[in-house]
Coordinates of C-alpha atoms in Angstrom, one line a residue:
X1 CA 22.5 -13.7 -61.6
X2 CA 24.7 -16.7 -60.7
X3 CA 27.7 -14.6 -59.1
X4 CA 25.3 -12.5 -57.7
X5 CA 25.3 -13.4 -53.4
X6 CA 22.1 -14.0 -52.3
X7 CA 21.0 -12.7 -49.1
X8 CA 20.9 -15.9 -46.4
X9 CA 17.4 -16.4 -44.6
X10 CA 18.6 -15.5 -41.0
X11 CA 19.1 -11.5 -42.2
X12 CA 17.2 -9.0 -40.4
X13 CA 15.7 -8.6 -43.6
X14 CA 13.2 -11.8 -43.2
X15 CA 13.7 -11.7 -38.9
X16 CA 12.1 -9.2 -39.3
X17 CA 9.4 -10.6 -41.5
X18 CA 8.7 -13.0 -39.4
X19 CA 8.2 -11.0 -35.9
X20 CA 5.8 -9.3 -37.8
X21 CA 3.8 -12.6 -39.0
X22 CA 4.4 -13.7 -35.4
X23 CA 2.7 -10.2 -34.2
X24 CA -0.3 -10.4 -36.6
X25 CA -0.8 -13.9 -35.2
X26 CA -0.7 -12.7 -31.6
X27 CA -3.1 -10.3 -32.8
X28 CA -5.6 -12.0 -34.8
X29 CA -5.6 -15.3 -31.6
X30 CA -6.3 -12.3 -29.0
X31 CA -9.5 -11.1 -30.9
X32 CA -10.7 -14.7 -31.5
X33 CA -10.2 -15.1 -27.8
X34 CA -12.2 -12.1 -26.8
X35 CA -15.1 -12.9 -29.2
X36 CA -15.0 -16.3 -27.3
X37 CA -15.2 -14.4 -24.2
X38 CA -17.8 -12.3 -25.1
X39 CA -19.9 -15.1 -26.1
X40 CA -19.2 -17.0 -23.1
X41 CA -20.2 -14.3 -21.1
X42 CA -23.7 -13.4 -22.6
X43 CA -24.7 -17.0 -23.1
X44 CA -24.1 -17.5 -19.0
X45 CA -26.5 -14.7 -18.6
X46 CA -28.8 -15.9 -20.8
X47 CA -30.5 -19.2 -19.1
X48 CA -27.2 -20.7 -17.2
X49 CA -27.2 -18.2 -14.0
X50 CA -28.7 -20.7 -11.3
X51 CA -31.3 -19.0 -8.8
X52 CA -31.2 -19.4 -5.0
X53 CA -34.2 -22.6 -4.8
X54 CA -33.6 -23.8 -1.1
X55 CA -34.5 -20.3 1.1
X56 CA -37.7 -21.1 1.7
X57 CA -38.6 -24.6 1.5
X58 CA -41.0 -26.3 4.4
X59 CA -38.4 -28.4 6.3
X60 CA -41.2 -31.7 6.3
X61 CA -43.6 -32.3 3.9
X62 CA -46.0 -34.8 2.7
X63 CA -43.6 -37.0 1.1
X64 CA -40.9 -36.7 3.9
X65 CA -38.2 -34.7 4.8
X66 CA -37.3 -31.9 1.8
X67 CA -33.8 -31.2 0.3
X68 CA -31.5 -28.9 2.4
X69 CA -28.4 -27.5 1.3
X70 CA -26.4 -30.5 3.0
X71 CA -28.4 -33.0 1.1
X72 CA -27.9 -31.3 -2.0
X73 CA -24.3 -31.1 -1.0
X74 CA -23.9 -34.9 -0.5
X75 CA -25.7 -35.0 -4.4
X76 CA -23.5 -32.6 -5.8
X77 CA -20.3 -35.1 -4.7
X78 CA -21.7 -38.1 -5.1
X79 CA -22.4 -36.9 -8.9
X80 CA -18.5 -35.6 -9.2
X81 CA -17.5 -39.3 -7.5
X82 CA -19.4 -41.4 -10.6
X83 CA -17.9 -38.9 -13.0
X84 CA -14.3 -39.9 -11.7
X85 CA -15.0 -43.2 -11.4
X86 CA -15.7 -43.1 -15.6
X87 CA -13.4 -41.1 -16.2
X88 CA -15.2 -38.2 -17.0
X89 CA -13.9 -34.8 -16.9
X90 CA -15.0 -32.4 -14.2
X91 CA -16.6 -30.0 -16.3
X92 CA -18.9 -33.1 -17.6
X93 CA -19.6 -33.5 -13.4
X94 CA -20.1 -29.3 -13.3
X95 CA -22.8 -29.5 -16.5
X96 CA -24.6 -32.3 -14.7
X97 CA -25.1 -30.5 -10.7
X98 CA -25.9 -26.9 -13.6
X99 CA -29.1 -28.9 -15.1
X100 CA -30.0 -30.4 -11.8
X101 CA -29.7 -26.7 -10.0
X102 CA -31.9 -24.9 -12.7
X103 CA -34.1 -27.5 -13.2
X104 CA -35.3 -28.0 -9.3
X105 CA -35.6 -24.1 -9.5
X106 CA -38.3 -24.3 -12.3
X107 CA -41.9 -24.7 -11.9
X108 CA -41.9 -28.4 -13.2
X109 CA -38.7 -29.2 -10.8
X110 CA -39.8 -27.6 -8.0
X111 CA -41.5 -30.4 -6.5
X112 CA -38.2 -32.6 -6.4
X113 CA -36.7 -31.0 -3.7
X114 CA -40.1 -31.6 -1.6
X115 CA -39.4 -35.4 -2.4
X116 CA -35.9 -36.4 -2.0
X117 CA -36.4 -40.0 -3.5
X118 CA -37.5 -37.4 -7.2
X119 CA -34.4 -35.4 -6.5
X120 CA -32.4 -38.3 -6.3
X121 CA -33.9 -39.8 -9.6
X122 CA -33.6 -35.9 -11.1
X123 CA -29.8 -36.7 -9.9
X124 CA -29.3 -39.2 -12.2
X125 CA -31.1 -37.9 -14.9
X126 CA -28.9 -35.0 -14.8
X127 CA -25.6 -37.1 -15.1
X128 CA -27.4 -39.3 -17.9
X129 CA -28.0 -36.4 -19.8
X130 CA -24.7 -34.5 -19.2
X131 CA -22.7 -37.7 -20.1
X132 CA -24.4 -38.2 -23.2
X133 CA -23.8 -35.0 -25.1
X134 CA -20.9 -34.4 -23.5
X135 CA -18.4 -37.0 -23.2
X136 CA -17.6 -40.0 -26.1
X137 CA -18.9 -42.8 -24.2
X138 CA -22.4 -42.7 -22.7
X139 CA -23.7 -44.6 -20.4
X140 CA -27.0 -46.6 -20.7
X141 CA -30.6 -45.9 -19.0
X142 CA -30.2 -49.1 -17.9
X143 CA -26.9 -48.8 -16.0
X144 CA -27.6 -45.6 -14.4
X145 CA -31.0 -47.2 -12.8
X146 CA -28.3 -49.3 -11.6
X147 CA -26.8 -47.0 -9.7
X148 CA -30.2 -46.1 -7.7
X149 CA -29.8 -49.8 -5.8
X150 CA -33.0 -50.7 -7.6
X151 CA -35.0 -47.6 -6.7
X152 CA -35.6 -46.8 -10.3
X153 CA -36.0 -48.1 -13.4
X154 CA -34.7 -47.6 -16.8
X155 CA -38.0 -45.9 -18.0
X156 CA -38.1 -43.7 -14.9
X157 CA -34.9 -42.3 -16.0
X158 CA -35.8 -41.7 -19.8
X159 CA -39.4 -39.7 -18.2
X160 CA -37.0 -37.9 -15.6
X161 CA -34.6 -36.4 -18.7
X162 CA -37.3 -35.6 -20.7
X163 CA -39.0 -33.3 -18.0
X164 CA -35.4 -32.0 -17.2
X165 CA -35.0 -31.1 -20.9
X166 CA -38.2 -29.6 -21.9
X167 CA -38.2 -27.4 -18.5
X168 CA -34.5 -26.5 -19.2
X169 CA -35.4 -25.2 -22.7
X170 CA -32.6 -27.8 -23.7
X171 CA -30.3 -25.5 -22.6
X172 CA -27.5 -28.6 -21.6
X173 CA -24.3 -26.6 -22.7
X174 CA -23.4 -24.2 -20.5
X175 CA -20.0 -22.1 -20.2
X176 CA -18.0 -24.2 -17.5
X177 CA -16.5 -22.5 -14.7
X178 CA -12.7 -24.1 -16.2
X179 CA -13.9 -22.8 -19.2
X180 CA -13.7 -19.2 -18.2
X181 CA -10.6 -20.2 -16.2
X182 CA -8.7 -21.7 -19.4
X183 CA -9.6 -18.1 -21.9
X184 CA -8.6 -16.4 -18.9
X185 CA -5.4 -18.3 -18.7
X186 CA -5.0 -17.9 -22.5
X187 CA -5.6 -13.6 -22.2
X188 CA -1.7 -13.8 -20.0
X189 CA 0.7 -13.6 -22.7
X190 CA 3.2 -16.5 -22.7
X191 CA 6.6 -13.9 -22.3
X192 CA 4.9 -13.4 -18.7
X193 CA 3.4 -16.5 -17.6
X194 CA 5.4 -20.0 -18.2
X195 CA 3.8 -23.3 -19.3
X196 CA 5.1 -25.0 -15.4
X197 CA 3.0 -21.9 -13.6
X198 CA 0.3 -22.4 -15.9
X199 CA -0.2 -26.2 -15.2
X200 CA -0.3 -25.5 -11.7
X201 CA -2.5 -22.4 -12.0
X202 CA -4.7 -24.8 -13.5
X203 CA -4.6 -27.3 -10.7
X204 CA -5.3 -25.0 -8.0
X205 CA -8.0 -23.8 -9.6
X206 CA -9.8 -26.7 -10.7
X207 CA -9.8 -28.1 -6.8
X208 CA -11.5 -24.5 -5.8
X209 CA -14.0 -25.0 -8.7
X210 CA -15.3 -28.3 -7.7
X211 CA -15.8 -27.2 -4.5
X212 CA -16.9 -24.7 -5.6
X213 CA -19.8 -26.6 -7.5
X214 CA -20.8 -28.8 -4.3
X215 CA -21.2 -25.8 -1.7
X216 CA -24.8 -24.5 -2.2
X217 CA -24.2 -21.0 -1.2
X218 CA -21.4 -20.9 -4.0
X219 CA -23.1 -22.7 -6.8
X220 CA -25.4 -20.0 -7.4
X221 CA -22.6 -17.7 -8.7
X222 CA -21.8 -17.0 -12.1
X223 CA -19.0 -19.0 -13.2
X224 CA -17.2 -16.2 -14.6
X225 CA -16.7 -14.9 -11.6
X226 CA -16.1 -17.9 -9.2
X227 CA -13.4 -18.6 -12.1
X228 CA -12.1 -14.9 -11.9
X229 CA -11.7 -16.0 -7.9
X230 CA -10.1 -18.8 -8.2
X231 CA -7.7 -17.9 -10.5
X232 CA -6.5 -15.0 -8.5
X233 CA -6.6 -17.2 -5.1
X234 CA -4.3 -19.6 -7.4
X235 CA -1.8 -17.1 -8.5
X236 CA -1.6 -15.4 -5.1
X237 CA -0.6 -18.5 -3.8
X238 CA 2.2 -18.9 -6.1
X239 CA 3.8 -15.4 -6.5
X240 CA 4.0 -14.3 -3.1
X241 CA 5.0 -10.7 -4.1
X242 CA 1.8 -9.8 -5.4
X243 CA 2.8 -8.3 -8.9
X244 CA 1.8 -11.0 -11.1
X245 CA -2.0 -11.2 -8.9
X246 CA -2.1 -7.2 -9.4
X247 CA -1.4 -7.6 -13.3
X248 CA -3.6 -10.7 -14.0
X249 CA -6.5 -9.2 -11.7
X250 CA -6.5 -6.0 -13.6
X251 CA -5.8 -7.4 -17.2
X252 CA -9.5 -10.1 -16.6
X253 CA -11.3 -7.0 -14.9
X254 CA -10.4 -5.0 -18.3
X255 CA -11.4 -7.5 -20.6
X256 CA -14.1 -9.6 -18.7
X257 CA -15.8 -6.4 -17.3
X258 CA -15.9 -8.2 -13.9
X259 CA -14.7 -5.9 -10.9
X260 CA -12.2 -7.6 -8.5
X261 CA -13.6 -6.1 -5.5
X262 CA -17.0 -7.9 -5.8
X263 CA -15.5 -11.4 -6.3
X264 CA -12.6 -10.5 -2.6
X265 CA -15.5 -12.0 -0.6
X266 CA -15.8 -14.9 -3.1
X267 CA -12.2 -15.6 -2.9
X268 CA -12.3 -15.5 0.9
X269 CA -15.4 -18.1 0.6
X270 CA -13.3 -20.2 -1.7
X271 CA -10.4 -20.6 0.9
X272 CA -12.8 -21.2 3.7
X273 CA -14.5 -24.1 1.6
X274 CA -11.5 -25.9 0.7
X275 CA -10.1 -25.7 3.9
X276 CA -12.9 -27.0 5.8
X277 CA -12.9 -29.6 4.0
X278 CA -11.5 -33.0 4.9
X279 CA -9.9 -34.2 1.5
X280 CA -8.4 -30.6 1.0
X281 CA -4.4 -30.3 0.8
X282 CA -4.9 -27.3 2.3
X283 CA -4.2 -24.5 0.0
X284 CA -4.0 -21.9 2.5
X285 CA -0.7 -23.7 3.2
X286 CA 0.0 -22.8 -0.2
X287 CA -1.0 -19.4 0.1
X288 CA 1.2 -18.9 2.6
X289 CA 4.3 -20.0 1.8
X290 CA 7.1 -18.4 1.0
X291 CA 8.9 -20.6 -2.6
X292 CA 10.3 -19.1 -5.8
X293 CA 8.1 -18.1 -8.5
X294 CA 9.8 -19.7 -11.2
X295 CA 9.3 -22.8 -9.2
X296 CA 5.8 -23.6 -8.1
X297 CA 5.1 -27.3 -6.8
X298 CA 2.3 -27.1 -5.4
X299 CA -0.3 -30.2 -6.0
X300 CA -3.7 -31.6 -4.3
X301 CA -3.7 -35.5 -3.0
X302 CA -7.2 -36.2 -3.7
X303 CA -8.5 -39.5 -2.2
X304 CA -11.4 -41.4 -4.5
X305 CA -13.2 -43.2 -2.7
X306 CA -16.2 -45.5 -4.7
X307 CA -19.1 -43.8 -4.9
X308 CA -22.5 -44.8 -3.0
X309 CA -25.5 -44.9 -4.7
X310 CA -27.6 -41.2 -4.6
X311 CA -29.9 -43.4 -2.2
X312 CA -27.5 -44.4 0.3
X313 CA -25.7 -40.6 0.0
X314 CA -28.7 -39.2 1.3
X315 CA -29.8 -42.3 3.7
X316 CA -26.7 -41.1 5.9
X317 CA -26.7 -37.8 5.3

């Protein structure tokens, strides 16, 4: 049919073709997103949920003084500080402080945090293990006794991750608290959330999730939830009108079954945490001011300085 004119391929004919190839897409990416979700969420019930383990410890014992939550605070950053250093990602830093948490709260671990020279070697062993099965470039038994200023030794390292591993079950891979942050991220359709508002979404809630990590009264919440937290706190500090925190706090509590009046207190906690800290760039300012929506610019100066060994964190703690 050469003189026949042939229909060109921006009709409404094939537009509308491919809206709806664009719409099954949508479709088919939110259910693999929700099965992600669901799986996240029953495998950080199942083994990840770390337990209170420093209520009722003896403050001295036979081997000195015991681990209080400050100590295990000064761990906790002294772990994220070697992580930076290597340029490893937080969640790496997040996985490490998780198997160090659940494994002092087991019977096997328990002793560590009545010795803090064995929670400092459990320390390391933690960030050995994590590093190796989770980032490309491991680091060496050898280099990480270095970090102990000669306290331990190579082998004591290797004995430490094997006790960690076979009182952990091996359960090394937990759901991250950014993890839960990111498919939370990913349930906002793109029409209502831009990729700018997203970046810095991301940012504000990755500075509340390490702290998050280091405090011991916050560590020992799910990280569903701390994530559900601190990606409201983010958003609320970006669109000041509160429609877009009212819309993203009741789409999450839909699909995550999480209820967003248990985590208010959380959220509160996360504000007081960053803000009392020294290195914060104070997100409350954030919170509080009064920009455009469609141009968010908030960002954190973080300073990094070198990190001490775990001996001298706690020798001056």
């Amino acid at each position: 049919h050469f003189g026949e004119k042939h229909q060109p391929l921006t009709s409404n004919k094939f537009r509308r073709k491919s809206a709806t190839t664009h719409e099954i897409y949508n479709m088919v990416k939110m259910e693999d997103t929700l099965d992600t979700l669901e799986a996240m969420l029953h495998q950080e019930g199942c083994g990840y949920v770390v337990p209170t383990f420093l209520g009722h410890l003896p403050q001295h014992t036979s081997f000195g003084e015991s681990v209080d939550p400050q100590a295990r605070a000064s761990i906790a950053e002294w772990c994220y500080k070697i992580m930076t250093i290597c340029h490893y990602t937080s969640d790496t830093a997040e996985i490490a402080v998780s198997c160090l948490d659940r494994f002092v709260s087991t019977r096997d671990g328990y002793e560590c945090l009545l010795d803090r020279p064995q929670f400092q070697l459990a320390a390391l062993a933690a960030v050995y293990t994590a590093v190796k099965v989770h980032e490309q470039q491991a680091l060496t038994p050898a280099l990480v006794a270095k970090l102990s200023n000669g306290a331990f030794a190579k082998e004591d390292i290797e004995e430490m991750e094997r006790r960690m591993l076979k009182a952990l079950k091996w359960r090394i891979n937990p759901p991250t608290t950014m993890d839960f942050v990111r498919l939370f991220l990913s349930l906002i359709p793109d029409d209502v959330l831009d990729l700018n508002s997203r970046s810095v979404i991301l940012e504000l809630s990755q500075y509340q999730v390490d702290r998050s990590i280091i405090e011991y009264d916050l560590c020992t919440r799910k990280a569903s939830s701390v994530a559900f937290a601190s990606l409201l706190n983010s958003i609320e500090s970006i669109f000041t009108d509160g429609m877009m925190g009212s819309y993203v706090e009741s789409l999450i509590s839909h699909y995550a079954n999480i209820d967003s009046y248990s985590v208010q207190g959380l959220r509160d906690r996360l504000y007081e945490a960053i803000s009392n800290h020294p290195e914060a760039a104070t997100i409350l300012q954030a919170r509080q001011a009064k920009r455009s929506s469609s141009t968010p610019t908030y960002r954190f100066n973080m300073v990094k300085p070198a990190p001490k060994s775990p001996r001298s964190v706690f020798m001056s703690s």
